[in-house]
Amino acid sequence: MITPLRALVRKDIRLFFADRRAVIMGFIAPIAIASFFGYIFGNNGSESGEPSPLAVLWVDQDASRISNAVLADLQKQKSLHMNIVTAEQAREDVRKGLASVAIVVPQHFGEEAGRAFFRPQTKPEITLLYDPSHTAERSMVQGVLTGSVMQVVSKEMFGGATGQTMVEESLADLADNRTMSPADKNSLRGLLEGVKQWNESRVSAGGTAVQSGISMPYDVNPEAVTAHTGTVYNGYAHAFAGMSVQFILFTGVEVGIGMLLQRQRGLWKRLRAAPLSRGLLLGSRAVSAAITSMMILTVVFTFARIVFHVKIEGSFAGFLGICIAFSLMTASFGLLVAGLGKTADATRGLAIFVTLIMVMLGGAWVPAFLFPQWLQTLTMFIPTRWAMDGLDAMTWRGLGFSAALQPIGLLLLSSVVFAGLAISRFRWESEN
């Protein structure tokens, strides 16, 4: 019993190690993917591995001493890259996905924040326009903004010209206040007079202001920018786009693997004996794969529409164009798998590995702002990035047909490149 079992196990292990490509992918793929995630999320304390600064739009409708100081402090943050724009441009860029977060500072923010620092009243609101599919970026920006505003307003109130004016106004208002109890008025008056004396002593001594304060003198108004005013972001739209891209690419992989198996069985050799051209034979497989991919996309998004109310808020023609272009790209990717592959087992592992990397870099798994700058630039050459951006643009972003032209063009270009490589490299007979 033991001897036959040992012989069968030894035979399977020998067959596995006899295929060098399968062995390489069996060991290399998990190591490479684990190393990638460790590089993105771990960094091991290395400054060279830090994520690239997140591009944040800055709209200053106040232009006060305090708002300018907040901007200056944010520009010192290594995690942010501030770009000054208008309110209209900020909203449009976030809606199109060109930016993840925009900070809008309202008029009179400096004055109202100073008053709110010393007196209980309505606080000014800083609006955070954000892409609802990138909530991690919004949370990061909001945290950094809180620290900057806290430091700047505290510093100004305890040592700046605005703080001196606010203290004088607060003392005058306190004298006329008839709703506050005498004990509370005396306590607040003592605090304000102490701050006033501190400011006067620092100015007379030529000193500098303190660097910290005691409260948060503003509120945050986060606003998700979607297709239309009042439209609620439906997270299922992005999820269905990402999973459709991933599993349709897996379908393309299976098409390529099927062609390799047919070659091993001699089917392609027999077909070549018929009066059929190489382009016709491979083209038929590409067309059938594209039709299958298009059917999957149709069924998946129909399900998403009926069950999860995922709507095509933008151009329906643009949505169809992106689906067709991505289906063609998937078909040509399947041909490329067959053209470059040698054995079915080894090629399946390599193709799945490449597919996972493409989906990951396309933005379906990991927020792109976590990537180093060189990797963010690299994603511009990944077809899945344009498929994801295009589907998002036509569904919950609600953009017009013009926004679909670039993704469609780049997906079709990828299809041509993949198909050309596949045709030039395809072997009609098995080498085994």
CSV table of C-alpha atoms in Angstrom, one decimal:
chain,number,residue,atom,x,y,z
A,1,MET,CA,0.0,0.0,0.0
A,2,ILE,CA,2.7,2.4,1.0
A,3,THR,CA,5.0,1.5,-1.9
A,4,PRO,CA,2.5,2.3,-4.7
A,5,LEU,CA,1.5,5.5,-3.0
A,6,ARG,CA,5.1,6.6,-2.8
A,7,ALA,CA,5.7,5.7,-6.4
A,8,LEU,CA,2.6,7.7,-7.6
A,9,VAL,CA,3.5,10.7,-5.5
A,10,ARG,CA,7.1,10.6,-6.8
A,11,LYS,CA,5.8,10.5,-10.3
A,12,ASP,CA,3.6,13.6,-9.9
A,13,ILE,CA,6.4,15.6,-8.3
A,14,ARG,CA,8.8,14.6,-11.1
A,15,LEU,CA,6.2,15.7,-13.7
A,16,PHE,CA,5.8,19.0,-11.9
A,17,PHE,CA,9.5,19.8,-11.8
A,18,ALA,CA,9.9,18.6,-15.4
A,19,ASP,CA,8.0,21.7,-16.6
A,20,ARG,CA,10.4,24.5,-15.8
A,21,ARG,CA,8.0,27.3,-16.5
A,22,ALA,CA,5.4,25.8,-14.2
A,23,VAL,CA,8.0,25.5,-11.5
A,24,ILE,CA,9.2,29.1,-11.9
A,25,MET,CA,5.6,30.5,-11.7
A,26,GLY,CA,4.7,28.2,-8.8
A,27,PHE,CA,7.4,29.8,-6.7
A,28,ILE,CA,7.9,33.2,-8.3
A,29,ALA,CA,4.3,34.4,-8.5
A,30,PRO,CA,3.5,34.3,-4.8
A,31,ILE,CA,6.9,35.8,-3.9
A,32,ALA,CA,6.4,38.7,-6.4
A,33,ILE,CA,2.9,39.6,-5.4
A,34,ALA,CA,3.7,39.4,-1.7
A,35,SER,CA,6.8,41.6,-2.3
A,36,PHE,CA,4.6,44.1,-4.2
A,37,PHE,CA,2.1,44.5,-1.4
A,38,GLY,CA,4.8,44.7,1.2
A,39,TYR,CA,6.5,47.4,-0.8
A,40,ILE,CA,3.3,49.4,-1.2
A,41,PHE,CA,2.0,49.1,2.4
A,42,GLY,CA,5.0,48.3,4.5
A,43,ASN,CA,7.9,50.5,3.3
A,44,ASN,CA,10.0,49.1,6.2
A,45,GLY,CA,10.5,52.6,7.5
A,46,SER,CA,12.5,53.6,4.4
A,47,GLU,CA,11.9,57.1,3.2
A,48,SER,CA,12.7,56.1,-0.4
A,49,GLY,CA,9.6,53.8,-0.2
A,50,GLU,CA,7.2,56.5,0.9
A,51,PRO,CA,4.1,57.0,-1.3
A,52,SER,CA,4.1,59.9,-3.6
A,53,PRO,CA,2.5,63.1,-2.4
A,54,LEU,CA,-1.3,63.2,-3.0
A,55,ALA,CA,-2.3,66.0,-5.3
A,56,VAL,CA,-4.9,68.2,-3.5
A,57,LEU,CA,-6.7,71.2,-5.0
A,58,TRP,CA,-6.9,74.4,-3.0
A,59,VAL,CA,-9.6,77.0,-3.4
A,60,ASP,CA,-9.1,80.1,-1.2
A,61,GLN,CA,-12.2,82.4,-1.2
A,62,ASP,CA,-10.9,84.2,1.8
A,63,ALA,CA,-7.3,85.2,1.0
A,64,SER,CA,-6.8,86.2,4.7
A,65,ARG,CA,-3.7,86.1,6.8
A,66,ILE,CA,-4.9,82.8,8.4
A,67,SER,CA,-6.0,81.1,5.1
A,68,ASN,CA,-2.6,81.9,3.5
A,69,ALA,CA,-0.8,80.6,6.6
A,70,VAL,CA,-2.8,77.3,6.4
A,71,LEU,CA,-1.9,76.9,2.8
A,72,ALA,CA,1.8,77.6,3.6
A,73,ASP,CA,1.7,74.9,6.3
A,74,LEU,CA,0.0,72.4,4.0
A,75,GLN,CA,2.6,73.0,1.3
A,76,LYS,CA,5.3,71.9,3.9
A,77,GLN,CA,3.6,68.5,4.3
A,78,LYS,CA,5.4,65.7,2.5
A,79,SER,CA,2.2,63.7,2.0
A,80,LEU,CA,0.5,66.5,0.1
A,81,HIS,CA,1.1,68.4,-3.1
A,82,MET,CA,-1.1,71.6,-3.2
A,83,ASN,CA,-2.5,73.0,-6.5
A,84,ILE,CA,-4.3,76.4,-6.4
A,85,VAL,CA,-7.4,76.4,-8.6
A,86,THR,CA,-10.8,78.1,-8.9
A,87,ALA,CA,-13.9,76.6,-7.3
A,88,GLU,CA,-15.4,75.7,-10.7
A,89,GLN,CA,-12.2,73.9,-11.8
A,90,ALA,CA,-11.9,72.0,-8.5
A,91,ARG,CA,-15.5,70.7,-8.7
A,92,GLU,CA,-15.1,69.6,-12.3
A,93,ASP,CA,-11.7,67.9,-11.8
A,94,VAL,CA,-13.0,65.9,-8.8
A,95,ARG,CA,-16.1,64.9,-10.8
A,96,LYS,CA,-14.0,63.7,-13.7
A,97,GLY,CA,-11.6,61.8,-11.4
A,98,LEU,CA,-8.7,64.0,-12.2
A,99,ALA,CA,-8.3,64.8,-8.5
A,100,SER,CA,-9.4,63.0,-5.4
A,101,VAL,CA,-9.8,65.9,-3.0
A,102,ALA,CA,-10.3,69.6,-3.1
A,103,ILE,CA,-10.3,72.0,-0.1
A,104,VAL,CA,-12.6,75.0,-0.4
A,105,VAL,CA,-11.9,77.8,2.2
A,106,PRO,CA,-15.0,80.1,2.4
A,107,GLN,CA,-15.0,83.9,2.6
A,108,HIS,CA,-14.4,85.5,6.0
A,109,PHE,CA,-12.9,82.2,7.2
A,110,GLY,CA,-10.0,84.0,9.1
A,111,GLU,CA,-12.3,86.3,11.0
A,112,GLU,CA,-15.0,83.8,11.8
A,113,ALA,CA,-12.4,81.2,12.9
A,114,GLY,CA,-10.8,83.7,15.2
A,115,ARG,CA,-14.1,84.7,16.8
A,116,ALA,CA,-15.1,81.0,17.2
A,117,PHE,CA,-11.8,80.4,18.9
A,118,PHE,CA,-12.8,82.6,21.9
A,119,ARG,CA,-16.6,82.7,21.8
A,120,PRO,CA,-19.3,80.0,21.4
A,121,GLN,CA,-20.9,80.7,18.1
A,122,THR,CA,-21.3,79.2,14.6
A,123,LYS,CA,-18.0,78.0,13.3
A,124,PRO,CA,-17.0,78.5,9.6
A,125,GLU,CA,-17.1,75.5,7.4
A,126,ILE,CA,-14.3,74.3,5.1
A,127,THR,CA,-15.8,72.2,2.3
A,128,LEU,CA,-14.0,69.1,1.2
A,129,LEU,CA,-15.0,68.1,-2.3
A,130,TYR,CA,-14.0,64.5,-2.7
A,131,ASP,CA,-14.2,61.5,-5.1
A,132,PRO,CA,-16.5,59.1,-3.3
A,133,SER,CA,-14.5,56.1,-4.7
A,134,HIS,CA,-11.4,57.4,-2.9
A,135,THR,CA,-12.6,57.9,0.7
A,136,ALA,CA,-9.2,56.9,2.1
A,137,GLU,CA,-7.6,60.0,0.5
A,138,ARG,CA,-10.3,62.2,1.9
A,139,SER,CA,-9.7,60.9,5.4
A,140,MET,CA,-6.0,61.5,5.1
A,141,VAL,CA,-6.4,65.1,3.8
A,142,GLN,CA,-9.0,65.9,6.5
A,143,GLY,CA,-6.5,64.7,9.2
A,144,VAL,CA,-3.6,66.8,7.9
A,145,LEU,CA,-5.9,69.8,7.4
A,146,THR,CA,-7.1,69.6,11.0
A,147,GLY,CA,-3.5,69.8,12.3
A,148,SER,CA,-2.6,72.7,10.1
A,149,VAL,CA,-5.7,74.8,10.9
A,150,MET,CA,-5.3,74.1,14.6
A,151,GLN,CA,-1.7,75.2,14.6
A,152,VAL,CA,-2.2,78.3,12.5
A,153,VAL,CA,-5.3,79.7,14.2
A,154,SER,CA,-3.9,79.0,17.6
A,155,LYS,CA,-0.7,80.8,16.7
A,156,GLU,CA,-2.5,83.8,15.3
A,157,MET,CA,-4.9,84.1,18.2
A,158,PHE,CA,-2.2,84.0,20.8
A,159,GLY,CA,0.3,86.2,19.1
A,160,GLY,CA,-0.8,87.6,15.7
A,161,ALA,CA,-2.5,90.8,14.7
A,162,THR,CA,-5.8,89.0,14.1
A,163,GLY,CA,-5.7,87.5,17.6
A,164,GLN,CA,-5.3,91.0,19.2
A,165,THR,CA,-8.3,92.3,17.3
A,166,MET,CA,-10.4,89.2,18.2
A,167,VAL,CA,-9.5,89.6,21.9
A,168,GLU,CA,-10.6,93.3,21.9
A,169,GLU,CA,-13.9,92.3,20.2
A,170,SER,CA,-14.5,89.5,22.5
A,171,LEU,CA,-14.0,91.6,25.6
A,172,ALA,CA,-16.4,94.3,24.2
A,173,ASP,CA,-19.0,91.6,23.5
A,174,LEU,CA,-18.6,90.1,26.9
A,175,ALA,CA,-19.5,93.3,28.6
A,176,ASP,CA,-22.8,93.4,26.8
A,177,ASN,CA,-23.6,89.7,27.2
A,178,ARG,CA,-26.7,89.3,29.4
A,179,THR,CA,-27.1,85.5,28.9
A,180,MET,CA,-23.9,84.3,30.5
A,181,SER,CA,-23.7,83.8,34.2
A,182,PRO,CA,-21.5,86.2,36.2
A,183,ALA,CA,-19.1,83.4,37.2
A,184,ASP,CA,-18.6,82.3,33.5
A,185,LYS,CA,-18.2,85.9,32.4
A,186,ASN,CA,-15.5,86.5,35.1
A,187,SER,CA,-13.6,83.3,34.0
A,188,LEU,CA,-13.7,84.2,30.3
A,189,ARG,CA,-12.8,87.8,31.0
A,190,GLY,CA,-9.7,86.6,33.0
A,191,LEU,CA,-8.7,84.3,30.1
A,192,LEU,CA,-9.1,87.1,27.4
A,193,GLU,CA,-7.3,89.7,29.5
A,194,GLY,CA,-4.5,87.2,30.1
A,195,VAL,CA,-4.2,86.6,26.3
A,196,LYS,CA,-4.2,90.3,25.8
A,197,GLN,CA,-1.4,90.9,28.3
A,198,TRP,CA,0.5,88.0,26.7
A,199,ASN,CA,0.2,89.5,23.2
A,200,GLU,CA,1.3,93.0,24.5
A,201,SER,CA,4.2,91.6,26.4
A,202,ARG,CA,5.4,89.5,23.4
A,203,VAL,CA,5.1,92.5,21.0
A,204,SER,CA,6.9,94.8,23.3
A,205,ALA,CA,9.7,92.2,23.8
A,206,GLY,CA,9.9,91.5,20.1
A,207,GLY,CA,9.1,87.9,20.7
A,208,THR,CA,7.4,85.3,18.6
A,209,ALA,CA,3.9,83.7,19.0
A,210,VAL,CA,3.3,80.4,20.7
A,211,GLN,CA,3.0,77.4,18.4
A,212,SER,CA,-0.2,75.7,19.6
A,213,GLY,CA,-3.7,76.4,20.8
A,214,ILE,CA,-6.6,74.9,22.7
A,215,SER,CA,-9.6,74.3,20.3
A,216,MET,CA,-10.7,73.6,16.8
A,217,PRO,CA,-12.3,76.8,15.4
A,218,TYR,CA,-14.0,75.4,12.3
A,219,ASP,CA,-16.1,72.6,11.0
A,220,VAL,CA,-15.6,70.3,8.0
A,221,ASN,CA,-18.3,69.9,5.4
A,222,PRO,CA,-17.4,66.8,3.3
A,223,GLU,CA,-19.2,66.8,0.0
A,224,ALA,CA,-19.0,63.8,-2.4
A,225,VAL,CA,-18.9,65.0,-6.0
A,226,THR,CA,-21.1,62.7,-8.2
A,227,ALA,CA,-22.8,62.9,-11.5
A,228,HIS,CA,-25.5,65.4,-10.6
A,229,THR,CA,-26.4,67.5,-7.5
A,230,GLY,CA,-28.3,65.3,-5.1
A,231,THR,CA,-27.1,62.1,-6.7
A,232,VAL,CA,-25.9,59.6,-4.1
A,233,TYR,CA,-22.7,57.7,-4.9
A,234,ASN,CA,-23.4,54.0,-5.5
A,235,GLY,CA,-20.3,52.0,-4.5
A,236,TYR,CA,-21.6,49.0,-6.3
A,237,ALA,CA,-20.8,50.7,-9.7
A,238,HIS,CA,-17.1,50.8,-9.0
A,239,ALA,CA,-17.2,47.3,-7.5
A,240,PHE,CA,-19.0,45.7,-10.4
A,241,ALA,CA,-16.6,47.5,-12.9
A,242,GLY,CA,-13.5,46.2,-11.1
A,243,MET,CA,-14.8,42.6,-10.8
A,244,SER,CA,-16.1,42.6,-14.4
A,245,VAL,CA,-12.6,43.7,-15.6
A,246,GLN,CA,-10.9,41.0,-13.6
A,247,PHE,CA,-13.0,38.0,-14.4
A,248,ILE,CA,-13.5,38.9,-18.1
A,249,LEU,CA,-9.7,38.9,-18.3
A,250,PHE,CA,-9.7,35.5,-16.8
A,251,THR,CA,-12.1,34.5,-19.5
A,252,GLY,CA,-9.5,35.7,-22.1
A,253,VAL,CA,-6.9,33.6,-20.3
A,254,GLU,CA,-9.0,30.5,-20.6
A,255,VAL,CA,-9.5,31.3,-24.3
A,256,GLY,CA,-5.7,31.3,-24.8
A,257,ILE,CA,-5.3,28.1,-22.7
A,258,GLY,CA,-8.0,26.4,-24.8
A,259,MET,CA,-6.0,27.3,-27.9
A,260,LEU,CA,-2.9,25.8,-26.5
A,261,LEU,CA,-4.6,22.6,-25.6
A,262,GLN,CA,-6.1,22.4,-29.2
A,263,ARG,CA,-2.6,22.9,-30.6
A,264,GLN,CA,-1.3,20.1,-28.4
A,265,ARG,CA,-4.0,17.8,-29.7
A,266,GLY,CA,-3.2,18.7,-33.4
A,267,LEU,CA,-6.4,20.6,-34.1
A,268,TRP,CA,-4.7,23.7,-35.5
A,269,LYS,CA,-2.5,21.6,-37.7
A,270,ARG,CA,-5.6,20.0,-39.3
A,271,LEU,CA,-7.3,23.3,-39.7
A,272,ARG,CA,-4.2,24.7,-41.5
A,273,ALA,CA,-4.7,22.0,-44.0
A,274,ALA,CA,-8.0,23.5,-44.9
A,275,PRO,CA,-8.2,26.5,-47.4
A,276,LEU,CA,-8.4,28.9,-44.5
A,277,SER,CA,-6.0,31.8,-43.8
A,278,ARG,CA,-4.1,32.2,-40.5
A,279,GLY,CA,-5.9,35.5,-39.9
A,280,LEU,CA,-9.3,33.9,-40.4
A,281,LEU,CA,-8.6,31.1,-38.0
A,282,LEU,CA,-7.3,33.3,-35.2
A,283,GLY,CA,-9.8,36.0,-36.0
A,284,SER,CA,-12.7,33.6,-35.5
A,285,ARG,CA,-11.4,32.8,-32.0
A,286,ALA,CA,-11.0,36.5,-31.2
A,287,VAL,CA,-14.5,37.4,-32.4
A,288,SER,CA,-16.1,34.6,-30.3
A,289,ALA,CA,-14.1,35.6,-27.3
A,290,ALA,CA,-15.1,39.3,-27.7
A,291,ILE,CA,-18.8,38.3,-28.1
A,292,THR,CA,-18.5,36.2,-24.9
A,293,SER,CA,-16.9,39.1,-23.0
A,294,MET,CA,-19.6,41.5,-24.2
A,295,MET,CA,-22.3,39.1,-23.1
A,296,ILE,CA,-20.7,38.8,-19.6
A,297,LEU,CA,-20.5,42.6,-19.3
A,298,THR,CA,-24.2,42.9,-20.4
A,299,VAL,CA,-25.4,40.4,-17.9
A,300,VAL,CA,-23.3,41.7,-15.0
A,301,PHE,CA,-24.3,45.3,-15.4
A,302,THR,CA,-28.0,44.3,-16.0
A,303,PHE,CA,-27.9,42.5,-12.7
A,304,ALA,CA,-26.2,45.4,-11.0
A,305,ARG,CA,-28.9,47.7,-12.4
A,306,ILE,CA,-31.8,45.6,-11.3
A,307,VAL,CA,-30.5,44.5,-7.9
A,308,PHE,CA,-28.2,47.3,-6.8
A,309,HIS,CA,-29.7,50.2,-8.8
A,310,VAL,CA,-26.4,50.9,-10.6
A,311,LYS,CA,-27.2,53.5,-13.3
A,312,ILE,CA,-25.4,54.7,-16.4
A,313,GLU,CA,-25.5,58.4,-15.3
A,314,GLY,CA,-23.3,59.4,-18.3
A,315,SER,CA,-23.4,58.6,-22.0
A,316,PHE,CA,-24.9,55.2,-22.8
A,317,ALA,CA,-23.2,55.3,-26.2
A,318,GLY,CA,-19.9,55.9,-24.4
A,319,PHE,CA,-20.6,53.0,-22.0
A,320,LEU,CA,-21.3,50.6,-25.0
A,321,GLY,CA,-18.1,51.9,-26.7
A,322,ILE,CA,-16.0,51.1,-23.7
A,323,CYS,CA,-17.5,47.7,-23.2
A,324,ILE,CA,-16.9,46.8,-26.9
A,325,ALA,CA,-13.3,48.1,-26.8
A,326,PHE,CA,-12.6,46.2,-23.6
A,327,SER,CA,-14.1,43.0,-25.0
A,328,LEU,CA,-11.9,43.3,-28.1
A,329,MET,CA,-8.9,43.9,-25.8
A,330,THR,CA,-9.7,40.8,-23.8
A,331,ALA,CA,-10.0,38.7,-27.0
A,332,SER,CA,-6.6,39.9,-28.2
A,333,PHE,CA,-5.1,39.3,-24.8
A,334,GLY,CA,-6.4,35.7,-25.0
A,335,LEU,CA,-4.7,35.4,-28.4
A,336,LEU,CA,-1.5,36.8,-26.9
A,337,VAL,CA,-1.6,34.2,-24.2
A,338,ALA,CA,-1.8,31.5,-26.8
A,339,GLY,CA,0.9,33.1,-29.0
A,340,LEU,CA,3.4,33.4,-26.2
A,341,GLY,CA,2.5,30.2,-24.3
A,342,LYS,CA,4.3,26.9,-24.5
A,343,THR,CA,2.4,24.5,-22.2
A,344,ALA,CA,-1.1,24.9,-20.9
A,345,ASP,CA,-0.1,24.4,-17.2
A,346,ALA,CA,2.8,26.8,-17.2
A,347,THR,CA,1.0,29.4,-19.3
A,348,ARG,CA,-2.1,29.4,-17.1
A,349,GLY,CA,-0.1,30.3,-14.0
A,350,LEU,CA,1.9,33.1,-15.8
A,351,ALA,CA,-1.3,34.5,-17.4
A,352,ILE,CA,-3.2,34.6,-14.2
A,353,PHE,CA,-0.3,36.3,-12.5
A,354,VAL,CA,-0.1,39.0,-15.2
A,355,THR,CA,-3.9,39.4,-15.0
A,356,LEU,CA,-3.8,40.0,-11.3
A,357,ILE,CA,-1.1,42.6,-11.6
A,358,MET,CA,-3.0,44.4,-14.4
A,359,VAL,CA,-6.2,44.5,-12.3
A,360,MET,CA,-4.2,45.7,-9.2
A,361,LEU,CA,-2.5,48.5,-11.2
A,362,GLY,CA,-5.8,49.4,-12.8
A,363,GLY,CA,-7.1,50.6,-9.5
A,364,ALA,CA,-9.6,47.9,-8.7
A,365,TRP,CA,-7.8,46.8,-5.5
A,366,VAL,CA,-5.4,49.4,-4.1
A,367,PRO,CA,-5.9,53.2,-4.0
A,368,ALA,CA,-3.5,54.6,-6.6
A,369,PHE,CA,-2.3,57.4,-4.2
A,370,LEU,CA,-0.5,54.7,-2.2
A,371,PHE,CA,1.7,54.0,-5.2
A,372,PRO,CA,5.2,55.6,-5.6
A,373,GLN,CA,5.2,58.2,-8.4
A,374,TRP,CA,7.0,55.9,-10.8
A,375,LEU,CA,4.3,53.3,-10.4
A,376,GLN,CA,1.5,55.8,-10.8
A,377,THR,CA,3.1,56.9,-14.1
A,378,LEU,CA,3.3,53.2,-15.1
A,379,THR,CA,-0.4,52.6,-14.7
A,380,MET,CA,-1.1,55.1,-17.5
A,381,PHE,CA,0.2,52.3,-19.8
A,382,ILE,CA,-2.0,49.6,-18.3
A,383,PRO,CA,-5.2,48.9,-20.3
A,384,THR,CA,-7.2,47.9,-17.2
A,385,ARG,CA,-6.6,51.5,-15.9
A,386,TRP,CA,-8.5,52.9,-18.8
A,387,ALA,CA,-11.2,50.3,-18.7
A,388,MET,CA,-11.8,51.1,-15.0
A,389,ASP,CA,-11.7,54.9,-15.6
A,390,GLY,CA,-14.0,54.6,-18.6
A,391,LEU,CA,-16.6,52.5,-16.8
A,392,ASP,CA,-16.5,54.8,-13.8
A,393,ALA,CA,-16.9,57.8,-16.0
A,394,MET,CA,-20.0,56.5,-17.8
A,395,THR,CA,-21.7,55.1,-14.7
A,396,TRP,CA,-21.6,57.0,-11.4
A,397,ARG,CA,-19.4,60.0,-12.6
A,398,GLY,CA,-22.0,60.8,-15.2
A,399,LEU,CA,-19.6,62.2,-17.9
A,400,GLY,CA,-20.4,62.7,-21.5
A,401,PHE,CA,-19.4,60.7,-24.6
A,402,SER,CA,-16.2,62.8,-25.0
A,403,ALA,CA,-14.9,61.4,-21.8
A,404,ALA,CA,-15.2,57.9,-23.3
A,405,LEU,CA,-13.1,58.6,-26.4
A,406,GLN,CA,-9.6,58.4,-24.8
A,407,PRO,CA,-10.4,55.0,-22.9
A,408,ILE,CA,-11.9,53.6,-26.1
A,409,GLY,CA,-8.9,54.7,-28.2
A,410,LEU,CA,-6.3,53.3,-25.8
A,411,LEU,CA,-8.2,50.0,-25.4
A,412,LEU,CA,-8.5,49.6,-29.1
A,413,LEU,CA,-4.8,50.4,-29.5
A,414,SER,CA,-3.9,47.7,-26.9
A,415,SER,CA,-6.1,45.3,-28.9
A,416,VAL,CA,-4.1,46.0,-32.1
A,417,VAL,CA,-0.8,45.6,-30.3
A,418,PHE,CA,-1.8,42.4,-28.6
A,419,ALA,CA,-3.3,40.9,-31.7
A,420,GLY,CA,-0.2,41.8,-33.8
A,421,LEU,CA,2.1,40.1,-31.3
A,422,ALA,CA,-0.1,37.1,-31.1
A,423,ILE,CA,-0.3,36.5,-34.8
A,424,SER,CA,3.4,36.9,-35.3
A,425,ARG,CA,4.3,34.5,-32.5
A,426,PHE,CA,1.6,31.9,-32.8
A,427,ARG,CA,2.9,28.3,-33.5
A,428,TRP,CA,0.5,26.0,-35.3
A,429,GLU,CA,2.2,22.8,-34.2
A,430,SER,CA,3.1,21.7,-30.7
A,431,GLU,CA,6.8,21.5,-30.0
A,432,ASN,CA,6.3,18.6,-27.6
